[in-house]
Amino acid sequence: MSIMVKLTQVPGATQEFGLESGATVSSLLELAGKDAGNYAIRVNGSPANTSTVLGDGATVLLSKNAVGNS
């Protein structure tokens, strides 16, 4: 069974990908040719990491980590 997920990179565009059921953020990034380095990862609005398992209709957001003092 396959699932459809959306990947949004900020700054950047949103792309949609078909993956196998049980796929992780890591497999999505590999398919998309993206590197998670220096990015914060969120899945459906919640903090996530490259081993997070994706469900059908999931939205993955990659946003640049802020650099500097906070």
mmCIF file with all atom_site columns, N, CA and C in Angstrom:
data_model
loop_
_atom_site.group_PDB
_atom_site.id
_atom_site.type_symbol
_atom_site.label_atom_id
_atom_site.label_alt_id
_atom_site.label_comp_id
_atom_site.label_asym_id
_atom_site.label_entity_id
_atom_site.label_seq_id
_atom_site.pdbx_PDB_ins_code
_atom_site.Cartn_x
_atom_site.Cartn_y
_atom_site.Cartn_z
_atom_site.occupancy
_atom_site.B_iso_or_equiv
_atom_site.pdbx_formal_charge
_atom_site.auth_seq_id
_atom_site.auth_comp_id
_atom_site.auth_asym_id
_atom_site.auth_atom_id
_atom_site.pdbx_PDB_model_num
ATOM 1   N N  . MET A 1 1  ? 0.849  -1.185 0.000  1.00 0.00 ? 1  MET A N  1
ATOM 2   C CA . MET A 1 1  ? 0.000  0.000  0.000  1.00 0.00 ? 1  MET A CA 1
ATOM 3   C C  . MET A 1 1  ? 0.891  1.243  0.000  1.00 0.00 ? 1  MET A C  1
ATOM 4   N N  . SER A 1 2  ? 0.469  2.252  -0.699 1.00 0.00 ? 2  SER A N  1
ATOM 5   C CA . SER A 1 2  ? 1.270  3.473  -0.739 1.00 0.00 ? 2  SER A CA 1
ATOM 6   C C  . SER A 1 2  ? 0.532  4.620  -0.059 1.00 0.00 ? 2  SER A C  1
ATOM 7   N N  . ILE A 1 3  ? 1.311  5.601  0.361  1.00 0.00 ? 3  ILE A N  1
ATOM 8   C CA . ILE A 1 3  ? 0.772  6.785  1.017  1.00 0.00 ? 3  ILE A CA 1
ATOM 9   C C  . ILE A 1 3  ? 1.234  8.017  0.240  1.00 0.00 ? 3  ILE A C  1
ATOM 10  N N  . MET A 1 4  ? 0.496  9.103  0.369  1.00 0.00 ? 4  MET A N  1
ATOM 11  C CA . MET A 1 4  ? 0.878  10.373 -0.233 1.00 0.00 ? 4  MET A CA 1
ATOM 12  C C  . MET A 1 4  ? 1.225  11.340 0.895  1.00 0.00 ? 4  MET A C  1
ATOM 13  N N  . VAL A 1 5  ? 2.384  11.982 0.772  1.00 0.00 ? 5  VAL A N  1
ATOM 14  C CA . VAL A 1 5  ? 2.805  12.964 1.775  1.00 0.00 ? 5  VAL A CA 1
ATOM 15  C C  . VAL A 1 5  ? 3.271  14.230 1.069  1.00 0.00 ? 5  VAL A C  1
ATOM 16  N N  . LYS A 1 6  ? 3.168  15.340 1.775  1.00 0.00 ? 6  LYS A N  1
ATOM 17  C CA . LYS A 1 6  ? 3.636  16.620 1.244  1.00 0.00 ? 6  LYS A CA 1
ATOM 18  C C  . LYS A 1 6  ? 4.888  17.035 1.994  1.00 0.00 ? 6  LYS A C  1
ATOM 19  N N  . LEU A 1 7  ? 5.839  17.570 1.235  1.00 0.00 ? 7  LEU A N  1
ATOM 20  C CA . LEU A 1 7  ? 7.083  18.079 1.806  1.00 0.00 ? 7  LEU A CA 1
ATOM 21  C C  . LEU A 1 7  ? 7.183  19.554 1.472  1.00 0.00 ? 7  LEU A C  1
ATOM 22  N N  . THR A 1 8  ? 7.260  20.379 2.510  1.00 0.00 ? 8  THR A N  1
ATOM 23  C CA . THR A 1 8  ? 7.417  21.820 2.334  1.00 0.00 ? 8  THR A CA 1
ATOM 24  C C  . THR A 1 8  ? 8.747  22.230 2.926  1.00 0.00 ? 8  THR A C  1
ATOM 25  N N  . GLN A 1 9  ? 9.555  22.893 2.112  1.00 0.00 ? 9  GLN A N  1
ATOM 26  C CA . GLN A 1 9  ? 10.841 23.410 2.592  1.00 0.00 ? 9  GLN A CA 1
ATOM 27  C C  . GLN A 1 9  ? 10.732 24.916 2.649  1.00 0.00 ? 9  GLN A C  1
ATOM 28  N N  . VAL A 1 10 ? 11.126 25.510 3.793  1.00 0.00 ? 10 VAL A N  1
ATOM 29  C CA . VAL A 1 10 ? 11.052 26.955 3.982  1.00 0.00 ? 10 VAL A CA 1
ATOM 30  C C  . VAL A 1 10 ? 12.460 27.502 4.117  1.00 0.00 ? 10 VAL A C  1
ATOM 31  N N  . PRO A 1 11 ? 12.928 28.394 3.253  1.00 0.00 ? 11 PRO A N  1
ATOM 32  C CA . PRO A 1 11 ? 12.187 28.860 2.075  1.00 0.00 ? 11 PRO A CA 1
ATOM 33  C C  . PRO A 1 11 ? 12.160 27.789 0.984  1.00 0.00 ? 11 PRO A C  1
ATOM 34  N N  . GLY A 1 12 ? 11.144 27.848 0.161  1.00 0.00 ? 12 GLY A N  1
ATOM 35  C CA . GLY A 1 12 ? 11.027 26.877 -0.917 1.00 0.00 ? 12 GLY A CA 1
ATOM 36  C C  . GLY A 1 12 ? 9.586  26.559 -1.229 1.00 0.00 ? 12 GLY A C  1
ATOM 37  N N  . ALA A 1 13 ? 9.391  25.468 -1.944 1.00 0.00 ? 13 ALA A N  1
ATOM 38  C CA . ALA A 1 13 ? 8.070  25.108 -2.423 1.00 0.00 ? 13 ALA A CA 1
ATOM 39  C C  . ALA A 1 13 ? 7.588  23.822 -1.763 1.00 0.00 ? 13 ALA A C  1
ATOM 40  N N  . THR A 1 14 ? 6.309  23.509 -1.973 1.00 0.00 ? 14 THR A N  1
ATOM 41  C CA . THR A 1 14 ? 5.721  22.265 -1.488 1.00 0.00 ? 14 THR A CA 1
ATOM 42  C C  . THR A 1 14 ? 5.681  21.258 -2.622 1.00 0.00 ? 14 THR A C  1
ATOM 43  N N  . GLN A 1 15 ? 6.106  20.029 -2.331 1.00 0.00 ? 15 GLN A N  1
ATOM 44  C CA . GLN A 1 15 ? 6.060  18.948 -3.308 1.00 0.00 ? 15 GLN A CA 1
ATOM 45  C C  . GLN A 1 15 ? 5.287  17.796 -2.689 1.00 0.00 ? 15 GLN A C  1
ATOM 46  N N  . GLU A 1 16 ? 4.657  16.968 -3.535 1.00 0.00 ? 16 GLU A N  1
ATOM 47  C CA . GLU A 1 16 ? 3.929  15.806 -3.050 1.00 0.00 ? 16 GLU A CA 1
ATOM 48  C C  . GLU A 1 16 ? 4.620  14.543 -3.544 1.00 0.00 ? 16 GLU A C  1
ATOM 49  N N  . PHE A 1 17 ? 4.728  13.547 -2.669 1.00 0.00 ? 17 PHE A N  1
ATOM 50  C CA . PHE A 1 17 ? 5.431  12.310 -2.991 1.00 0.00 ? 17 PHE A CA 1
ATOM 51  C C  . PHE A 1 17 ? 4.598  11.103 -2.603 1.00 0.00 ? 17 PHE A C  1
ATOM 52  N N  . GLY A 1 18 ? 4.737  10.045 -3.382 1.00 0.00 ? 18 GLY A N  1
ATOM 53  C CA . GLY A 1 18 ? 4.135  8.764  -3.043 1.00 0.00 ? 18 GLY A CA 1
ATOM 54  C C  . GLY A 1 18 ? 5.206  7.873  -2.427 1.00 0.00 ? 18 GLY A C  1
ATOM 55  N N  . LEU A 1 19 ? 4.915  7.307  -1.268 1.00 0.00 ? 19 LEU A N  1
ATOM 56  C CA . LEU A 1 19 ? 5.855  6.457  -0.548 1.00 0.00 ? 19 LEU A CA 1
ATOM 57  C C  . LEU A 1 19 ? 5.160  5.162  -0.138 1.00 0.00 ? 19 LEU A C  1
ATOM 58  N N  . GLU A 1 20 ? 5.957  4.175  0.220  1.00 0.00 ? 20 GLU A N  1
ATOM 59  C CA . GLU A 1 20 ? 5.398  2.935  0.748  1.00 0.00 ? 20 GLU A CA 1
ATOM 60  C C  . GLU A 1 20 ? 4.890  3.172  2.173  1.00 0.00 ? 20 GLU A C  1
ATOM 61  N N  . SER A 1 21 ? 3.853  2.458  2.548  1.00 0.00 ? 21 SER A N  1
ATOM 62  C CA . SER A 1 21 ? 3.330  2.535  3.908  1.00 0.00 ? 21 SER A CA 1
ATOM 63  C C  . SER A 1 21 ? 4.450  2.201  4.889  1.00 0.00 ? 21 SER A C  1
ATOM 64  N N  . GLY A 1 22 ? 4.540  2.956  5.989  1.00 0.00 ? 22 GLY A N  1
ATOM 65  C CA . GLY A 1 22 ? 5.593  2.743  6.975  1.00 0.00 ? 22 GLY A CA 1
ATOM 66  C C  . GLY A 1 22 ? 6.860  3.530  6.690  1.00 0.00 ? 22 GLY A C  1
ATOM 67  N N  . ALA A 1 23 ? 6.845  4.350  5.642  1.00 0.00 ? 23 ALA A N  1
ATOM 68  C CA . ALA A 1 23 ? 8.021  5.151  5.297  1.00 0.00 ? 23 ALA A CA 1
ATOM 69  C C  . ALA A 1 23 ? 8.307  6.179  6.392  1.00 0.00 ? 23 ALA A C  1
ATOM 70  N N  . THR A 1 24 ? 9.563  6.564  6.485  1.00 0.00 ? 24 THR A N  1
ATOM 71  C CA . THR A 1 24 ? 9.989  7.546  7.488  1.00 0.00 ? 24 THR A CA 1
ATOM 72  C C  . THR A 1 24 ? 10.344 8.879  6.817  1.00 0.00 ? 24 THR A C  1
ATOM 73  N N  . VAL A 1 25 ? 10.564 9.884  7.653  1.00 0.00 ? 25 VAL A N  1
ATOM 74  C CA . VAL A 1 25 ? 11.023 11.181 7.149  1.00 0.00 ? 25 VAL A CA 1
ATOM 75  C C  . VAL A 1 25 ? 12.313 10.993 6.354  1.00 0.00 ? 25 VAL A C  1
ATOM 76  N N  . SER A 1 26 ? 13.192 10.137 6.831  1.00 0.00 ? 26 SER A N  1
ATOM 77  C CA . SER A 1 26 ? 14.461 9.884  6.147  1.00 0.00 ? 26 SER A CA 1
ATOM 78  C C  . SER A 1 26 ? 14.240 9.388  4.715  1.00 0.00 ? 26 SER A C  1
ATOM 79  N N  . SER A 1 27 ? 13.317 8.436  4.528  1.00 0.00 ? 27 SER A N  1
ATOM 80  C CA . SER A 1 27 ? 13.080 7.916  3.180  1.00 0.00 ? 27 SER A CA 1
ATOM 81  C C  . SER A 1 27 ? 12.444 8.972  2.276  1.00 0.00 ? 27 SER A C  1
ATOM 82  N N  . LEU A 1 28 ? 11.612 9.840  2.857  1.00 0.00 ? 28 LEU A N  1
ATOM 83  C CA . LEU A 1 28 ? 11.034 10.944 2.084  1.00 0.00 ? 28 LEU A CA 1
ATOM 84  C C  . LEU A 1 28 ? 12.134 11.892 1.613  1.00 0.00 ? 28 LEU A C  1
ATOM 85  N N  . LEU A 1 29 ? 13.043 12.255 2.516  1.00 0.00 ? 29 LEU A N  1
ATOM 86  C CA . LEU A 1 29 ? 14.115 13.187 2.159  1.00 0.00 ? 29 LEU A CA 1
ATOM 87  C C  . LEU A 1 29 ? 15.040 12.582 1.105  1.00 0.00 ? 29 LEU A C  1
ATOM 88  N N  . GLU A 1 30 ? 15.293 11.285 1.211  1.00 0.00 ? 30 GLU A N  1
ATOM 89  C CA . GLU A 1 30 ? 16.126 10.612 0.219  1.00 0.00 ? 30 GLU A CA 1
ATOM 90  C C  . GLU A 1 30 ? 15.460 10.667 -1.160 1.00 0.00 ? 30 GLU A C  1
ATOM 91  N N  . LEU A 1 31 ? 14.168 10.365 -1.201 1.00 0.00 ? 31 LEU A N  1
ATOM 92  C CA . LEU A 1 31 ? 13.427 10.412 -2.463 1.00 0.00 ? 31 LEU A CA 1
ATOM 93  C C  . LEU A 1 31 ? 13.411 11.827 -3.056 1.00 0.00 ? 31 LEU A C  1
ATOM 94  N N  . ALA A 1 32 ? 13.280 12.820 -2.174 1.00 0.00 ? 32 ALA A N  1
ATOM 95  C CA . ALA A 1 32 ? 13.209 14.217 -2.614 1.00 0.00 ? 32 ALA A CA 1
ATOM 96  C C  . ALA A 1 32 ? 14.579 14.804 -2.922 1.00 0.00 ? 32 ALA A C  1
ATOM 97  N N  . GLY A 1 33 ? 15.652 14.091 -2.561 1.00 0.00 ? 33 GLY A N  1
ATOM 98  C CA . GLY A 1 33 ? 16.994 14.616 -2.774 1.00 0.00 ? 33 GLY A CA 1
ATOM 99  C C  . GLY A 1 33 ? 17.328 15.755 -1.837 1.00 0.00 ? 33 GLY A C  1
ATOM 100 N N  . LYS A 1 34 ? 16.762 15.703 -0.630 1.00 0.00 ? 34 LYS A N  1
ATOM 101 C CA . LYS A 1 34 ? 16.984 16.766 0.366  1.00 0.00 ? 34 LYS A CA 1
ATOM 102 C C  . LYS A 1 34 ? 17.844 16.249 1.509  1.00 0.00 ? 34 LYS A C  1
ATOM 103 N N  . ASP A 1 35 ? 18.518 17.188 2.177  1.00 0.00 ? 35 ASP A N  1
ATOM 104 C CA . ASP A 1 35 ? 19.333 16.875 3.345  1.00 0.00 ? 35 ASP A CA 1
ATOM 105 C C  . ASP A 1 35 ? 18.726 17.616 4.532  1.00 0.00 ? 35 ASP A C  1
ATOM 106 N N  . ALA A 1 36 ? 18.511 16.914 5.635  1.00 0.00 ? 36 ALA A N  1
ATOM 107 C CA . ALA A 1 36 ? 17.878 17.533 6.808  1.00 0.00 ? 36 ALA A CA 1
ATOM 108 C C  . ALA A 1 36 ? 18.855 18.366 7.631  1.00 0.00 ? 36 ALA A C  1
ATOM 109 N N  . GLY A 1 37 ? 20.145 18.365 7.267  1.00 0.00 ? 37 GLY A N  1
ATOM 110 C CA . GLY A 1 37 ? 21.122 19.142 8.013  1.00 0.00 ? 37 GLY A CA 1
ATOM 111 C C  . GLY A 1 37 ? 20.733 20.607 8.083  1.00 0.00 ? 37 GLY A C  1
ATOM 112 N N  . ASN A 1 38 ? 20.853 21.203 9.259  1.00 0.00 ? 38 ASN A N  1
ATOM 113 C CA . ASN A 1 38 ? 20.527 22.615 9.502  1.00 0.00 ? 38 ASN A CA 1
ATOM 114 C C  . ASN A 1 38 ? 19.048 22.935 9.319  1.00 0.00 ? 38 ASN A C  1
ATOM 115 N N  . TYR A 1 39 ? 18.191 21.920 9.356  1.00 0.00 ? 39 TYR A N  1
ATOM 116 C CA . TYR A 1 39 ? 16.748 22.143 9.266  1.00 0.00 ? 39 TYR A CA 1
ATOM 117 C C  . TYR A 1 39 ? 16.051 21.577 10.496 1.00 0.00 ? 39 TYR A C  1
ATOM 118 N N  . ALA A 1 40 ? 15.028 22.277 10.938 1.00 0.00 ? 40 ALA A N  1
ATOM 119 C CA . ALA A 1 40 ? 14.123 21.733 11.953 1.00 0.00 ? 40 ALA A CA 1
ATOM 120 C C  . ALA A 1 40 ? 13.047 20.971 11.182 1.00 0.00 ? 40 ALA A C  1
ATOM 121 N N  . ILE A 1 41 ? 12.653 19.811 11.703 1.00 0.00 ? 41 ILE A N  1
ATOM 122 C CA . ILE A 1 41 ? 11.666 18.971 11.028 1.00 0.00 ? 41 ILE A CA 1
ATOM 123 C C  . ILE A 1 41 ? 10.383 18.954 11.853 1.00 0.00 ? 41 ILE A C  1
ATOM 124 N N  . ARG A 1 42 ? 9.253  19.164 11.184 1.00 0.00 ? 42 ARG A N  1
ATOM 125 C CA . ARG A 1 42 ? 7.944  19.051 11.819 1.00 0.00 ? 42 ARG A CA 1
ATOM 126 C C  . ARG A 1 42 ? 7.066  18.176 10.933 1.00 0.00 ? 42 ARG A C  1
ATOM 127 N N  . VAL A 1 43 ? 6.294  17.305 11.559 1.00 0.00 ? 43 VAL A N  1
ATOM 128 C CA . VAL A 1 43 ? 5.331  16.475 10.834 1.00 0.00 ? 43 VAL A CA 1
ATOM 129 C C  . VAL A 1 43 ? 3.951  16.798 11.386 1.00 0.00 ? 43 VAL A C  1
ATOM 130 N N  . ASN A 1 44 ? 3.079  17.268 10.509 1.00 0.00 ? 44 ASN A N  1
ATOM 131 C CA . ASN A 1 44 ? 1.719  17.670 10.913 1.00 0.00 ? 44 ASN A CA 1
ATOM 132 C C  . ASN A 1 44 ? 1.750  18.640 12.093 1.00 0.00 ? 44 ASN A C  1
ATOM 133 N N  . GLY A 1 45 ? 2.754  19.539 12.087 1.00 0.00 ? 45 GLY A N  1
ATOM 134 C CA . GLY A 1 45 ? 2.841  20.584 13.098 1.00 0.00 ? 45 GLY A CA 1
ATOM 135 C C  . GLY A 1 45 ? 3.578  20.211 14.366 1.00 0.00 ? 45 GLY A C  1
ATOM 136 N N  . SER A 1 46 ? 3.979  18.945 14.508 1.00 0.00 ? 46 SER A N  1
ATOM 137 C CA . SER A 1 46 ? 4.682  18.509 15.717 1.00 0.00 ? 46 SER A CA 1
ATOM 138 C C  . SER A 1 46 ? 6.161  18.283 15.426 1.00 0.00 ? 46 SER A C  1
ATOM 139 N N  . PRO A 1 47 ? 7.036  18.577 16.397 1.00 0.00 ? 47 PRO A N  1
ATOM 140 C CA . PRO A 1 47 ? 8.465  18.322 16.197 1.00 0.00 ? 47 PRO A CA 1
ATOM 141 C C  . PRO A 1 47 ? 8.703  16.853 15.851 1.00 0.00 ? 47 PRO A C  1
ATOM 142 N N  . ALA A 1 48 ? 9.619  16.610 14.924 1.00 0.00 ? 48 ALA A N  1
ATOM 143 C CA . ALA A 1 48 ? 9.889  15.253 14.457 1.00 0.00 ? 48 ALA A CA 1
ATOM 144 C C  . ALA A 1 48 ? 11.370 15.108 14.151 1.00 0.00 ? 48 ALA A C  1
ATOM 145 N N  . ASN A 1 49 ? 11.770 13.891 13.778 1.00 0.00 ? 49 ASN A N  1
ATOM 146 C CA . ASN A 1 49 ? 13.145 13.656 13.357 1.00 0.00 ? 49 ASN A CA 1
ATOM 147 C C  . ASN A 1 49 ? 13.125 12.714 12.158 1.00 0.00 ? 49 ASN A C  1
ATOM 148 N N  . THR A 1 50 ? 14.292 12.353 11.665 1.00 0.00 ? 50 THR A N  1
ATOM 149 C CA . THR A 1 50 ? 14.354 11.572 10.429 1.00 0.00 ? 50 THR A CA 1
ATOM 150 C C  . THR A 1 50 ? 13.816 10.153 10.594 1.00 0.00 ? 50 THR A C  1
ATOM 151 N N  . SER A 1 51 ? 13.660 9.668  11.827 1.00 0.00 ? 51 SER A N  1
ATOM 152 C CA . SER A 1 51 ? 13.122 8.319  12.018 1.00 0.00 ? 51 SER A CA 1
ATOM 153 C C  . SER A 1 51 ? 11.612 8.304  12.258 1.00 0.00 ? 51 SER A C  1
ATOM 154 N N  . THR A 1 52 ? 10.968 9.473  12.220 1.00 0.00 ? 52 THR A N  1
ATOM 155 C CA . THR A 1 52 ? 9.516  9.555  12.406 1.00 0.00 ? 52 THR A CA 1
ATOM 156 C C  . THR A 1 52 ? 8.809  8.854  11.251 1.00 0.00 ? 52 THR A C  1
ATOM 157 N N  . VAL A 1 53 ? 7.864  7.971  11.582 1.00 0.00 ? 53 VAL A N  1
ATOM 158 C CA . VAL A 1 53 ? 7.093  7.250  10.564 1.00 0.00 ? 53 VAL A CA 1
ATOM 159 C C  . VAL A 1 53 ? 5.966  8.143  10.074 1.00 0.00 ? 53 VAL A C  1
ATOM 160 N N  . LEU A 1 54 ? 5.785  8.180  8.760  1.00 0.00 ? 54 LEU A N  1
ATOM 161 C CA . LEU A 1 54 ? 4.774  9.033  8.140  1.00 0.00 ? 54 LEU A CA 1
ATOM 162 C C  . LEU A 1 54 ? 3.491  8.259  7.847  1.00 0.00 ? 54 LEU A C  1
ATOM 163 N N  . GLY A 1 55 ? 2.371  8.942  7.970  1.00 0.00 ? 55 GLY A N  1
ATOM 164 C CA . GLY A 1 55 ? 1.078  8.371  7.621  1.00 0.00 ? 55 GLY A CA 1
ATOM 165 C C  . GLY A 1 55 ? 0.558  9.011  6.352  1.00 0.00 ? 55 GLY A C  1
ATOM 166 N N  . ASP A 1 56 ? -0.493 8.428  5.780  1.00 0.00 ? 56 ASP A N  1
ATOM 167 C CA . ASP A 1 56 ? -1.080 8.970  4.561  1.00 0.00 ? 56 ASP A CA 1
ATOM 168 C C  . ASP A 1 56 ? -1.583 10.385 4.815  1.00 0.00 ? 56 ASP A C  1
ATOM 169 N N  . GLY A 1 57 ? -1.252 11.303 3.916  1.00 0.00 ? 57 GLY A N  1
ATOM 170 C CA . GLY A 1 57 ? -1.689 12.683 4.034  1.00 0.00 ? 57 GLY A CA 1
ATOM 171 C C  . GLY A 1 57 ? -0.825 13.536 4.947  1.00 0.00 ? 57 GLY A C  1
ATOM 172 N N  . ALA A 1 58 ? 0.285  12.992 5.450  1.00 0.00 ? 58 ALA A N  1
ATOM 173 C CA . ALA A 1 58 ? 1.156  13.752 6.349  1.00 0.00 ? 58 ALA A CA 1
ATOM 174 C C  . ALA A 1 58 ? 1.771  14.945 5.620  1.00 0.00 ? 58 ALA A C  1
ATOM 175 N N  . THR A 1 59 ? 2.017  15.994 6.372  1.00 0.00 ? 59 THR A N  1
ATOM 176 C CA . THR A 1 59 ? 2.717  17.167 5.857  1.00 0.00 ? 59 THR A CA 1
ATOM 177 C C  . THR A 1 59 ? 4.017  17.315 6.634  1.00 0.00 ? 59 THR A C  1
ATOM 178 N N  . VAL A 1 60 ? 5.138  17.282 5.905  1.00 0.00 ? 60 VAL A N  1
ATOM 179 C CA . VAL A 1 60 ? 6.457  17.413 6.515  1.00 0.00 ? 60 VAL A CA 1
ATOM 180 C C  . VAL A 1 60 ? 6.983  18.806 6.196  1.00 0.00 ? 60 VAL A C  1
ATOM 181 N N  . LEU A 1 61 ? 7.405  19.525 7.225  1.00 0.00 ? 61 LEU A N  1
ATOM 182 C CA . LEU A 1 61 ? 7.920  20.885 7.064  1.00 0.00 ? 61 LEU A CA 1
ATOM 183 C C  . LEU A 1 61 ? 9.388  20.904 7.453  1.00 0.00 ? 61 LEU A C  1
ATOM 184 N N  . LEU A 1 62 ? 10.221 21.370 6.540  1.00 0.00 ? 62 LEU A N  1
ATOM 185 C CA . LEU A 1 62 ? 11.636 21.602 6.826  1.00 0.00 ? 62 LEU A CA 1
ATOM 186 C C  . LEU A 1 62 ? 11.830 23.101 6.908  1.00 0.00 ? 62 LEU A C  1
ATOM 187 N N  . SER A 1 63 ? 12.272 23.597 8.060  1.00 0.00 ? 63 SER A N  1
ATOM 188 C CA . SER A 1 63 ? 12.535 25.030 8.171  1.00 0.00 ? 63 SER A CA 1
ATOM 189 C C  . SER A 1 63 ? 13.943 25.239 8.689  1.00 0.00 ? 63 SER A C  1
ATOM 190 N N  . LYS A 1 64 ? 14.593 26.266 8.163  1.00 0.00 ? 64 LYS A N  1
ATOM 191 C CA . LYS A 1 64 ? 15.975 26.570 8.547  1.00 0.00 ? 64 LYS A CA 1
ATOM 192 C C  . LYS A 1 64 ? 16.053 26.827 10.038 1.00 0.00 ? 64 LYS A C  1
ATOM 193 N N  . ASN A 1 65 ? 17.041 26.212 10.688 1.00 0.00 ? 65 ASN A N  1
ATOM 194 C CA . ASN A 1 65 ? 17.297 26.494 12.090 1.00 0.00 ? 65 ASN A CA 1
ATOM 195 C C  . ASN A 1 65 ? 17.864 27.902 12.214 1.00 0.00 ? 65 ASN A C  1
ATOM 196 N N  . ALA A 1 66 ? 17.433 28.619 13.212 1.00 0.00 ? 66 ALA A N  1
ATOM 197 C CA . ALA A 1 66 ? 17.972 29.951 13.460 1.00 0.00 ? 66 ALA A CA 1
ATOM 198 C C  . ALA A 1 66 ? 19.404 29.803 13.979 1.00 0.00 ? 66 ALA A C  1
ATOM 199 N N  . VAL A 1 67 ? 20.272 30.665 13.494 1.00 0.00 ? 67 VAL A N  1
ATOM 200 C CA . VAL A 1 67 ? 21.667 30.627 13.921 1.00 0.00 ? 67 VAL A CA 1
ATOM 201 C C  . VAL A 1 67 ? 21.932 31.885 14.733 1.00 0.00 ? 67 VAL A C  1
ATOM 202 N N  . GLY A 1 68 ? 22.621 31.721 15.852 1.00 0.00 ? 68 GLY A N  1
ATOM 203 C CA . GLY A 1 68 ? 22.956 32.880 16.669 1.00 0.00 ? 68 GLY A CA 1
ATOM 204 C C  . GLY A 1 68 ? 22.372 32.770 18.066 1.00 0.00 ? 68 GLY A C  1
ATOM 205 N N  . ASN A 1 69 ? 22.447 33.837 18.820 1.00 0.00 ? 69 ASN A N  1
ATOM 206 C CA . ASN A 1 69 ? 21.950 33.842 20.190 1.00 0.00 ? 69 ASN A CA 1
ATOM 207 C C  . ASN A 1 69 ? 20.455 34.071 20.201 1.00 0.00 ? 69 ASN A C  1
ATOM 208 N N  . SER A 1 70 ? 19.779 33.414 21.125 1.00 0.00 ? 70 SER A N  1
ATOM 209 C CA . SER A 1 70 ? 18.342 33.640 21.243 1.00 0.00 ? 70 SER A CA 1
ATOM 210 C C  . SER A 1 70 ? 17.985 34.216 22.576 1.00 0.00 ? 70 SER A C  1
#
